[in-house]
Amino acid sequence: MKRNLLLWIVLGFVLCGVFCLANTERVSASETGTVVTGGSDLNLRSAVGTDSPAVLKIPNGAQITVLDQAAGSDTNGTWYKVSYNGVEGYVVANYVALGSQPPSTAGPSAPTAVPSTPSPAAPSTAPQPQKVTVYRTKTTYKKISVPAKLKKQMVIQKNTSGKALLVKKKKVVLKKGKSVTIIAEKTVRGKKWFKIQFKSGGKKRKGYIKSTNVKLSVKKAAGGSVTGVKTALRVRKRPGSTAPYSKVNGRTMVLAKKQYVEILKARTVGKKVWYQISFPYYGKTYKGYVQAKYIKLAKRRIQKKVAVTVLSEKEFEEEMTRQGFPDSYKTQLRVLHMKYPYWQFQAYKTGINWDDAVKGESKLGTNLITNAKSAAWKSMESGAYDAATGKWTVFDGSTWVAASKEAIMYYMDPRNFLTAQGIFQFELLEYQSQYQTKDGVEQILSNTPFAHAKFSYQDDVSGTEKEISYASAFCEAAKQSGVSPYHLASRSKQEVVTGASSVSSAVTGTADSYPGIFNFYNIGATSGTNPVMNGLKWASSGDTFLRPWNNRYRSIVGGAMYIGSNYINRGQNTGYLQKFNVTSNNTYNHQYMTNVEAANSEALKTRNAYSGMLDSVPLVFSIPVYENMPETNCAAPQ
């Protein structure tokens, strides 16, 4: 099976120069189609693009004649040239089901692309149960277990608020020397608490205890993350405040805030607890010591193979219900399951009211759009538009203005993008080595200066000159950061590639103010008159994430570590959540991109990276679901 998958990858790359897979298939002349909008009318426009005037409106369910696939596209993807009631015009292909019979529905649905069936023998329902089983790499979590002994007799608390744990109305008291197992950690008002598991009265119980009253004894490697520091944490060779710092090629080792580490041992020196830790650094694994107060116990990530069996139509319906998908999601998901039976869909329940989410994302300057869009896409709120001059306020660069509420709602509504292309903004972005390959990265980099190209850099560990391809560098970055190399390559392509043979000054190393500095993901390129320079300034300063990024390798790998530490590993593990942060962590803030269209445009590039592999790869998509969503999808501004 692995050999077949590799063959698909190679074939997909070879064919990429001939054609690109689209969400809709090329149509024959005068083919019948059915409008599928889920209830609203479909605009028939005079030309390709939502900026073109609407000639008339076509009702949902109406049959039209599809004359040809139109040349050109916009953010909505492919367009068809069609005829309706003797009038010719153009419509978005995603709203048209080829063939005379519309797809079955179960309640209100959002617009979706229904793939045409090239052969009469093609099945019209989801695959029936099969014995075929494929495997994917899934990030799971192992329970932390750090055996410890109490320093003194302690009253175990129910929580961190001071309430004692009671059993039959009596306080639970553990004697000095009693062994307990630490299963979690919590910091309250600057004080660290351990949640422990222990035996009392012949039964297993759980409670809380201050970390200062526990003597640690790590028997197996436990997970942890750097915390309690403003920027970075230096590593020492031995436990103790006077021990020398660990260095690599003359440079002191520093760990970034929130960086994941393995806790190997716990030692007490001068009444202070020190952890011996293991961590990746410049592609290698090192050991050293840091004070325990700077490490927060974290769930340990492990990789394991999980069997994925193709679900029958009935099983798939049951799975959608179990996941908690509303009816308005199900029609599109049925279509995707029918065409890509190995794909898996998970409902990410935000717990946020839809109107509240839209309000949070509508804060002025949070979501921007190019000034070239029509007025309906741009905000006319106070501070965004000057009615006296008829001009929009520029928030970034020379063309980026505030997006309208309707535009934000359109791009925030997941149901608008449950298509074979748009779905990729919901792909889980953890590194999965079984199907994320160098060849796939090369496909993403095709038609850019990075394709099949190499660069030289000085290795910071050995001090020698090395050469590596860009594709290999993104793969190495994936291994060290835990982030998908396809996502890294796609993000870099969007941020710094300006043409087939040109890149922005962020990665040339020739900027006058910051010579020899590189920023492949435009990290720190905040809004202003020159965002790229802001990014290069950030890349040139500090000592976290392999900074300063004074060569291409450090920028590609260090930037990936930043993305993993600050986004993927903190819950913003899809392109959608990085654009619209509706997680519980810093909600509506800490968003990687201000371009309201960015998650969708990146999704299209990522989808093309899987060209030739879509039928055989068990991709996992985490799709947001909000509380009190509109019954039908939010339409694009007209």
XYZ file of C-alpha atoms in Angstrom:
638
model
C 0.000 0.000 0.000
C 2.851 2.380 0.806
C 4.304 1.716 -2.620
C 0.992 2.498 -4.306
C 0.675 5.728 -2.364
C 4.137 6.786 -3.489
C 3.159 6.036 -7.068
C 0.109 8.260 -6.697
C 2.296 11.043 -5.338
C 4.700 10.809 -8.280
C 1.888 10.633 -10.823
C 0.150 13.582 -9.212
C 3.324 15.632 -9.539
C 3.948 14.652 -13.152
C 0.381 15.466 -14.131
C 0.358 18.783 -12.286
C 2.045 20.448 -15.243
C -0.682 19.220 -17.552
C -3.777 20.053 -15.548
C -4.877 20.928 -12.008
C -7.724 19.135 -10.311
C -10.620 21.452 -9.682
C -13.669 21.195 -7.527
C -15.804 20.751 -10.650
C -15.168 18.724 -13.792
C -14.901 20.068 -17.310
C -18.367 20.027 -18.847
C -19.523 18.969 -22.260
C -21.330 21.420 -24.471
C -24.983 22.047 -23.588
C -25.039 19.813 -20.512
C -27.992 20.028 -18.142
C -27.428 21.297 -14.613
C -29.477 21.995 -11.483
C -29.100 25.021 -9.212
C -28.321 23.912 -5.633
C -28.097 26.892 -3.271
C -30.022 25.480 -0.333
C -32.906 27.929 -0.720
C -31.646 31.299 -1.972
C -31.601 32.489 -5.593
C -28.446 32.243 -7.693
C -27.190 35.367 -9.471
C -26.656 35.019 -13.231
C -23.900 37.530 -13.952
C -22.774 39.192 -17.171
C -19.147 38.126 -16.672
C -16.955 36.034 -14.369
C -16.604 37.574 -10.918
C -18.883 38.706 -8.116
C -18.114 42.305 -9.076
C -19.954 41.796 -12.365
C -23.607 42.961 -12.471
C -26.353 40.366 -12.040
C -28.488 39.884 -15.157
C -31.235 37.985 -13.334
C -31.770 35.580 -10.429
C -32.184 31.817 -10.893
C -34.291 30.040 -8.266
C -32.918 27.121 -6.250
C -33.769 23.815 -7.935
C -34.142 25.328 -11.414
C -32.638 23.466 -14.361
C -30.198 25.342 -16.553
C -28.106 24.592 -19.613
C -24.374 24.555 -18.892
C -22.628 25.713 -22.047
C -18.994 25.596 -20.975
C -16.554 26.050 -18.104
C -15.693 29.740 -18.086
C -12.158 30.988 -18.412
C -10.921 32.713 -15.280
C -11.943 32.449 -11.652
C -12.176 34.498 -8.464
C -12.259 33.740 -4.747
C -15.368 31.602 -5.358
C -13.406 29.252 -7.632
C -14.568 27.929 -11.003
C -17.422 29.493 -13.007
C -19.776 28.075 -15.657
C -21.179 29.828 -18.719
C -24.870 28.911 -18.681
C -28.219 29.647 -20.287
C -31.499 30.113 -18.409
C -34.803 31.069 -20.057
C -32.930 32.137 -23.174
C -30.527 34.419 -21.254
C -26.818 33.601 -21.181
C -24.455 34.507 -18.361
C -22.059 33.188 -15.738
C -22.554 31.459 -12.367
C -20.289 30.001 -9.683
C -19.813 26.293 -10.492
C -20.101 25.312 -6.823
C -23.820 26.114 -6.981
C -24.532 23.809 -9.926
C -25.091 20.045 -9.884
C -24.403 18.573 -13.299
C -27.118 16.212 -14.523
C -30.889 16.480 -14.649
C -31.605 15.245 -11.099
C -30.753 17.409 -8.079
C -29.100 15.704 -5.087
C -31.281 14.474 -2.261
C -31.427 16.687 0.805
C -32.350 16.335 4.442
C -33.338 19.779 5.620
C -31.804 23.176 4.767
C -28.440 22.988 3.080
C -25.668 25.305 2.058
C -24.303 25.700 -1.482
C -22.168 22.776 -2.515
C -20.408 21.452 -5.549
C -21.849 18.132 -6.670
C -19.370 16.152 -8.748
C -20.582 14.923 -12.090
C -20.559 11.189 -12.777
C -18.412 10.400 -15.803
C -19.975 6.987 -16.221
C -23.569 5.732 -15.872
C -22.211 2.928 -13.743
C -20.843 5.319 -11.125
C -22.518 4.829 -7.726
C -24.937 7.483 -6.560
C -24.675 6.615 -2.891
C -21.840 6.333 -0.411
C -19.727 3.165 -0.568
C -21.037 0.079 1.180
C -19.047 -1.456 4.042
C -15.681 -2.819 3.012
C -13.063 -4.891 4.751
C -10.351 -2.586 3.456
C -8.532 -0.787 6.258
C -6.056 2.049 5.872
C -3.929 3.756 8.484
C -3.132 7.299 9.385
C -0.923 8.895 11.971
C -2.976 10.577 14.650
C -1.771 12.769 17.477
C -3.090 11.381 20.735
C -2.184 12.135 24.313
C -0.693 9.984 27.001
C -1.689 10.596 30.604
C 1.049 12.235 32.646
C 2.211 10.155 35.548
C 4.887 11.599 37.809
C 5.172 9.548 41.015
C 5.867 11.762 44.027
C 6.036 11.639 47.812
C 4.595 14.138 50.248
C 7.107 16.212 52.193
C 4.760 16.513 55.165
C 1.330 15.461 56.304
C -1.191 17.270 54.108
C -4.926 17.885 53.888
C -5.933 17.189 50.301
C -8.101 19.861 48.728
C -11.126 19.359 46.502
C -9.882 22.133 44.225
C -7.529 25.104 44.389
C -9.955 27.349 46.255
C -9.104 26.021 49.726
C -11.935 23.516 50.203
C -10.835 20.256 51.782
C -11.575 16.946 50.077
C -14.174 15.108 52.146
C -14.979 11.400 52.338
C -17.981 10.602 54.520
C -17.778 14.189 55.805
C -14.189 13.690 56.955
C -11.142 15.494 55.570
C -8.744 13.362 53.563
C -5.284 13.606 55.100
C -2.148 11.994 53.640
C 0.911 11.302 55.781
C 4.474 12.284 55.020
C 6.155 9.809 52.671
C 2.910 8.759 51.004
C 3.329 8.179 47.255
C 0.962 9.960 44.898
C 0.700 10.320 41.139
C 0.570 13.764 39.544
C -1.985 13.754 36.743
C -2.324 17.467 35.970
C -1.085 20.900 36.923
C -2.761 24.254 37.464
C -1.393 27.700 38.271
C -3.610 29.973 40.374
C -2.493 33.514 41.264
C 1.115 32.653 40.567
C 1.125 29.479 42.683
C 1.489 26.032 41.165
C -0.900 23.255 42.185
C -0.701 19.569 41.317
C -3.773 17.473 40.754
C -2.904 14.114 42.258
C -4.249 10.592 42.298
C -3.802 8.407 45.367
C -5.346 5.570 47.342
C -7.373 6.307 50.443
C -9.734 3.940 52.203
C -8.981 1.255 49.638
C -10.209 3.410 46.756
C -8.529 5.632 44.168
C -9.178 9.309 44.781
C -8.167 12.620 43.236
C -7.481 16.030 44.713
C -5.193 19.071 44.714
C -2.016 19.895 46.596
C 0.519 22.725 46.425
C 3.570 21.795 44.374
C 5.903 22.952 47.159
C 4.694 20.099 49.372
C 5.603 17.372 46.904
C 8.942 15.721 46.313
C 9.089 14.646 42.680
C 10.428 11.358 41.405
C 9.993 10.986 37.635
C 10.083 7.279 36.696
C 9.045 7.725 33.050
C 9.509 10.708 30.757
C 6.671 13.173 31.240
C 5.552 16.005 29.030
C 6.083 19.651 29.849
C 6.086 23.094 28.260
C 8.144 26.181 29.000
C 6.229 28.791 30.990
C 6.802 31.590 33.500
C 9.341 33.405 31.308
C 8.887 36.525 29.196
C 10.744 35.326 26.126
C 13.209 32.480 26.584
C 14.626 29.993 29.071
C 18.315 29.137 29.179
C 19.419 25.571 29.750
C 22.173 24.600 32.214
C 24.568 21.674 32.059
C 23.873 20.629 35.648
C 21.174 21.398 38.236
C 21.851 24.484 40.303
C 21.914 28.257 39.828
C 25.726 28.336 39.539
C 25.997 25.614 36.899
C 27.243 26.775 33.474
C 24.815 27.237 30.608
C 24.734 24.653 27.832
C 26.074 25.922 24.523
C 26.078 24.835 20.883
C 28.901 26.152 18.742
C 29.552 28.895 21.286
C 25.901 29.986 21.553
C 23.861 29.493 24.732
C 20.910 27.150 24.302
C 17.576 28.866 24.859
C 14.083 27.401 24.868
C 11.102 29.346 23.612
C 8.085 30.063 25.758
C 5.508 27.254 25.397
C 8.071 24.981 23.744
C 7.381 21.316 24.437
C 10.007 19.301 26.350
C 10.346 15.853 27.914
C 10.912 15.739 31.698
C 13.427 12.997 32.498
C 14.373 13.534 36.159
C 13.665 15.805 39.109
C 16.453 16.899 41.490
C 16.511 19.291 44.440
C 19.481 21.619 44.808
C 19.480 24.337 47.465
C 15.773 23.845 48.169
C 14.981 24.423 44.507
C 13.609 21.712 42.231
C 15.332 21.227 38.877
C 14.168 19.139 35.937
C 16.448 17.297 33.611
C 14.797 17.740 30.245
C 15.175 16.469 26.703
C 14.355 18.741 23.768
C 14.995 19.197 20.017
C 17.477 21.876 18.991
C 18.720 22.512 15.458
C 17.545 19.108 14.335
C 19.143 17.152 17.183
C 17.995 16.082 20.637
C 19.811 17.499 23.671
C 19.548 17.207 27.459
C 19.977 19.820 30.131
C 18.586 21.262 33.370
C 16.091 24.034 34.091
C 14.226 25.069 37.230
C 10.958 23.202 37.651
C 9.054 26.444 38.230
C 9.575 27.304 34.559
C 8.070 24.055 33.277
C 4.375 23.310 33.268
C 3.314 19.692 33.049
C 1.606 19.104 29.716
C -0.057 16.275 27.921
C 2.511 14.169 26.169
C 2.048 13.831 22.442
C 2.580 10.390 20.978
C 1.941 9.076 17.510
C 0.080 5.886 16.854
C -1.613 4.200 13.947
C -5.351 4.256 13.906
C -7.385 2.035 11.615
C -9.890 3.802 9.408
C -12.583 1.715 7.746
C -14.768 3.028 4.941
C -18.232 3.750 6.327
C -21.445 2.713 4.637
C -24.080 5.344 3.944
C -25.966 4.344 7.088
C -22.806 4.324 9.213
C -21.804 7.712 7.858
C -25.202 9.178 8.750
C -24.833 7.807 12.261
C -21.323 9.256 12.530
C -22.483 12.724 11.456
C -25.187 12.609 14.107
C -22.731 11.363 16.735
C -20.340 14.178 15.895
C -23.153 16.684 16.312
C -23.272 18.168 12.823
C -26.448 20.220 12.207
C -28.645 19.239 9.248
C -27.417 22.275 7.316
C -23.926 20.700 7.182
C -24.952 17.213 6.171
C -25.800 17.570 2.477
C -22.318 18.811 1.584
C -20.647 16.227 3.809
C -22.614 13.450 2.110
C -21.317 14.596 -1.262
C -17.725 14.667 -0.016
C -18.063 11.244 1.604
C -19.454 9.795 -1.608
C -16.443 10.994 -3.607
C -13.750 10.672 -0.900
C -14.835 7.816 1.384
C -11.599 7.768 3.414
C -11.954 11.358 4.554
C -13.031 11.899 8.154
C -15.059 14.800 9.482
C -15.014 15.953 13.089
C -17.349 18.583 14.510
C -15.379 21.228 16.409
C -18.012 22.551 18.800
C -16.968 26.096 19.612
C -19.657 26.616 22.265
C -19.951 30.195 20.955
C -23.163 31.838 19.806
C -22.927 32.644 16.089
C -23.894 36.309 16.496
C -21.320 36.737 19.255
C -18.610 35.223 17.056
C -19.441 37.562 14.182
C -19.441 40.538 16.554
C -16.053 39.517 17.959
C -14.509 39.194 14.494
C -16.090 42.458 13.282
C -13.928 44.632 15.505
C -12.491 47.373 13.302
C -9.181 46.334 11.732
C -9.466 42.648 12.691
C -10.539 41.507 9.225
C -9.380 43.269 6.079
C -10.074 42.924 2.365
C -8.549 44.426 -0.756
C -9.925 47.810 -1.775
C -10.395 46.413 -5.292
C -13.486 44.505 -4.166
C -16.942 45.961 -4.715
C -18.548 48.140 -2.032
C -20.647 45.302 -0.596
C -17.466 43.520 0.528
C -16.086 46.575 2.351
C -17.181 48.041 5.657
C -18.949 51.399 5.686
C -18.890 51.627 9.489
C -17.491 54.648 11.284
C -13.706 54.638 11.055
C -13.715 52.344 8.055
C -15.323 54.633 5.475
C -15.434 58.388 4.943
C -18.795 59.295 3.446
C -17.602 62.823 2.667
C -14.786 61.659 0.405
C -16.233 58.311 -0.613
C -12.988 56.615 0.370
C -12.210 53.666 2.624
C -9.630 53.851 5.407
C -6.498 51.861 4.627
C -5.398 49.689 7.568
C -2.467 47.846 5.986
C -0.154 48.478 3.068
C -1.814 50.659 0.444
C -4.921 48.628 -0.417
C -6.207 46.723 2.612
C -9.411 48.107 4.106
C -11.945 46.822 6.637
C -14.171 43.975 5.452
C -17.927 44.349 5.729
C -19.917 42.378 8.269
C -21.503 40.444 5.396
C -18.071 39.495 4.019
C -16.938 38.359 7.472
C -20.075 36.270 7.928
C -19.605 34.691 4.509
C -16.021 33.609 5.182
C -16.725 32.602 8.788
C -19.631 30.305 7.871
C -18.043 26.831 7.485
C -20.966 25.636 5.368
C -19.848 27.879 2.510
C -16.641 25.880 2.171
C -17.651 22.243 2.519
C -16.401 21.575 -0.993
C -13.484 19.563 -2.324
C -11.382 22.729 -2.258
C -12.680 24.881 0.576
C -12.677 21.961 3.056
C -8.902 22.174 3.329
C -9.086 25.214 5.593
C -10.416 22.735 8.177
C -7.645 20.149 7.716
C -5.821 19.265 10.923
C -2.307 20.656 10.520
C -0.221 18.306 12.656
C 2.688 16.602 10.911
C 1.708 13.173 9.574
C 4.722 11.580 7.944
C 2.853 8.702 6.302
C 1.428 10.845 3.544
C 3.113 14.240 3.870
C 6.172 13.796 1.674
C 8.928 15.737 -0.022
C 7.284 15.117 -3.397
C 4.077 16.620 -2.077
C 5.978 19.685 -0.860
C 7.561 20.031 -4.300
C 4.060 20.071 -5.788
C 3.122 22.985 -3.568
C 6.288 24.837 -4.524
C 5.789 24.268 -8.255
C 5.816 27.422 -10.349
C 7.764 29.289 -7.662
C 11.487 30.094 -7.331
C 11.692 27.430 -4.592
C 10.669 24.515 -6.845
C 13.479 21.921 -7.143
C 15.875 24.583 -5.920
C 18.573 24.405 -3.255
C 20.273 26.860 -0.957
C 23.454 26.853 1.132
C 23.723 27.727 4.799
C 26.166 27.403 7.683
C 25.151 24.711 10.134
C 25.160 26.202 13.633
C 26.023 22.917 15.298
C 28.974 21.771 13.175
C 29.946 25.155 11.740
C 30.243 23.596 8.276
C 28.650 24.731 5.023
C 25.668 22.627 3.973
C 23.290 22.507 1.032
C 19.628 21.542 1.145
C 16.583 21.834 -1.111
C 13.711 24.046 -0.053
C 11.382 21.032 -0.063
C 13.709 19.110 2.257
C 14.030 22.130 4.533
C 10.245 22.333 4.922
C 10.184 18.588 5.707
C 12.868 18.996 8.369
C 10.939 21.946 9.776
C 7.869 19.705 10.016
C 9.758 17.063 11.994
C 11.064 19.605 14.499
C 7.853 21.590 14.901
C 5.147 18.936 14.537
C 3.492 21.045 11.816
C 2.439 19.735 8.402
C 5.129 20.490 5.774
C 2.328 21.078 3.266
C 0.942 23.798 5.491
C 4.384 25.343 5.974
C 5.162 25.371 2.250
C 1.708 26.680 1.386
C 1.930 29.446 3.960
C 5.373 30.493 2.801
C 4.195 30.469 -0.805
C 1.314 32.774 0.011
C 3.366 35.110 2.191
C 6.575 35.668 0.206
C 6.201 34.404 -3.383
C 5.313 37.211 -5.778
C 5.646 35.363 -9.078
C 7.022 32.287 -10.836
C 10.536 33.715 -10.609
C 10.258 36.374 -7.928
C 9.933 36.667 -4.143
C 9.450 39.529 -1.716
C 12.327 41.196 0.075
C 11.391 39.130 3.160
C 13.465 36.219 1.848
C 16.163 37.760 -0.342
C 18.472 38.744 2.506
C 19.139 42.051 0.727
C 16.917 44.504 2.631
C 18.964 47.630 3.359
C 17.797 47.909 6.965
C 18.180 44.192 7.715
C 20.821 42.677 5.414
C 21.227 38.923 5.678
C 17.895 38.457 7.505
C 15.131 36.140 6.235
C 11.475 35.651 7.181
C 9.837 32.878 5.152
C 6.437 33.119 6.868
C 6.319 36.911 7.358
C 6.031 36.388 11.097
C 5.858 39.725 12.871
C 4.884 41.499 9.638
C 2.278 43.559 11.454
C 0.154 46.261 9.874
C 1.897 49.478 8.938
C 3.441 51.335 6.046
C 5.938 48.520 5.475
C 4.842 45.210 7.078
C 7.729 43.276 5.500
C 10.262 45.463 7.292
C 8.382 44.946 10.548
C 8.721 41.199 10.008
C 12.435 41.434 9.243
C 12.947 43.516 12.355
C 11.285 40.797 14.412
C 13.340 38.092 12.678
C 16.581 39.935 13.426
C 15.983 40.324 17.151
C 15.521 38.014 20.105
C 16.921 34.563 20.735
C 13.806 32.366 20.523
C 12.867 30.003 17.697
C 16.454 29.980 16.358
C 16.484 33.756 15.957
C 18.109 35.797 14.582
C 17.129 34.289 11.252
C 20.381 35.079 9.510
C 20.098 32.233 7.014
C 17.295 30.523 5.138
C 17.422 27.289 7.142
C 17.015 29.033 10.490
C 14.079 31.015 9.141
C 12.264 28.014 7.660
C 12.816 25.748 10.675
C 12.626 28.395 13.387
C 9.522 29.912 11.839
C 7.876 26.481 11.816
C 8.699 26.093 15.511
C 7.037 29.456 16.133
C 3.906 28.426 14.200
C 3.764 25.107 16.034
C 4.339 26.621 19.454
C 2.083 29.629 19.026
C -0.702 28.203 16.879
C -0.866 24.470 16.111
C 0.109 23.243 19.576
C -2.171 25.670 21.397
C -5.359 24.594 19.666
C -5.367 26.766 16.527
C -4.628 23.647 14.500
C -6.508 24.450 11.297
C -6.162 27.289 8.824
C -9.645 28.425 9.771
C -8.831 28.685 13.492
C -5.667 30.611 12.738
C -7.716 33.129 10.781
C -10.782 33.110 13.045
C -9.647 32.260 16.557
C -12.814 30.872 18.105
C -10.912 28.641 20.496
C -11.136 29.272 24.242
C -7.567 30.595 24.232
C -7.452 34.356 23.558
C -10.673 34.260 21.537
C -10.902 36.668 18.541
C -7.273 37.648 19.066
C -3.919 36.059 18.238
C -4.911 35.627 14.597
C -2.178 34.950 12.065
C -3.741 36.802 9.141
C -5.891 39.925 8.765
C -6.955 39.070 5.195
C -10.518 37.787 5.632
C -10.096 35.581 2.532
C -6.756 34.070 3.592
C -7.976 30.760 5.057
C -9.904 29.953 1.890
C -7.119 30.962 -0.499
C -4.580 28.880 1.433
C -7.002 25.951 1.368
C -7.001 25.943 -2.421
C -3.206 25.730 -2.524
C -3.108 22.942 0.041
C -5.739 20.981 -1.853
C -3.626 21.092 -5.003
C -0.729 19.620 -3.004
C -2.755 16.424 -2.647
C -3.395 16.164 -6.390
C -3.412 12.487 -7.304
C -3.679 11.401 -3.654
C -7.170 12.520 -2.678
C -8.834 9.154 -3.268
C -6.424 7.189 -1.088
C -5.393 9.450 1.795
C -7.489 9.399 5.019
C -7.433 13.129 5.708
C -9.015 14.490 8.876
C -11.031 17.710 8.886
C -12.098 19.560 12.031
C -15.119 21.694 11.109
C -16.403 24.415 13.460
C -20.011 24.346 14.631
C -21.504 27.372 16.381
C -24.524 27.748 18.620
C -27.699 29.244 17.077
C -26.404 29.384 13.527
C -28.666 30.664 10.730
C -30.745 27.900 9.138
C -29.061 28.469 5.777
C -25.538 29.534 4.964
C -24.545 33.206 4.953
C -24.506 34.418 1.365
C -21.647 36.272 -0.303
C -22.151 40.055 -0.474
C -23.932 41.142 -3.649
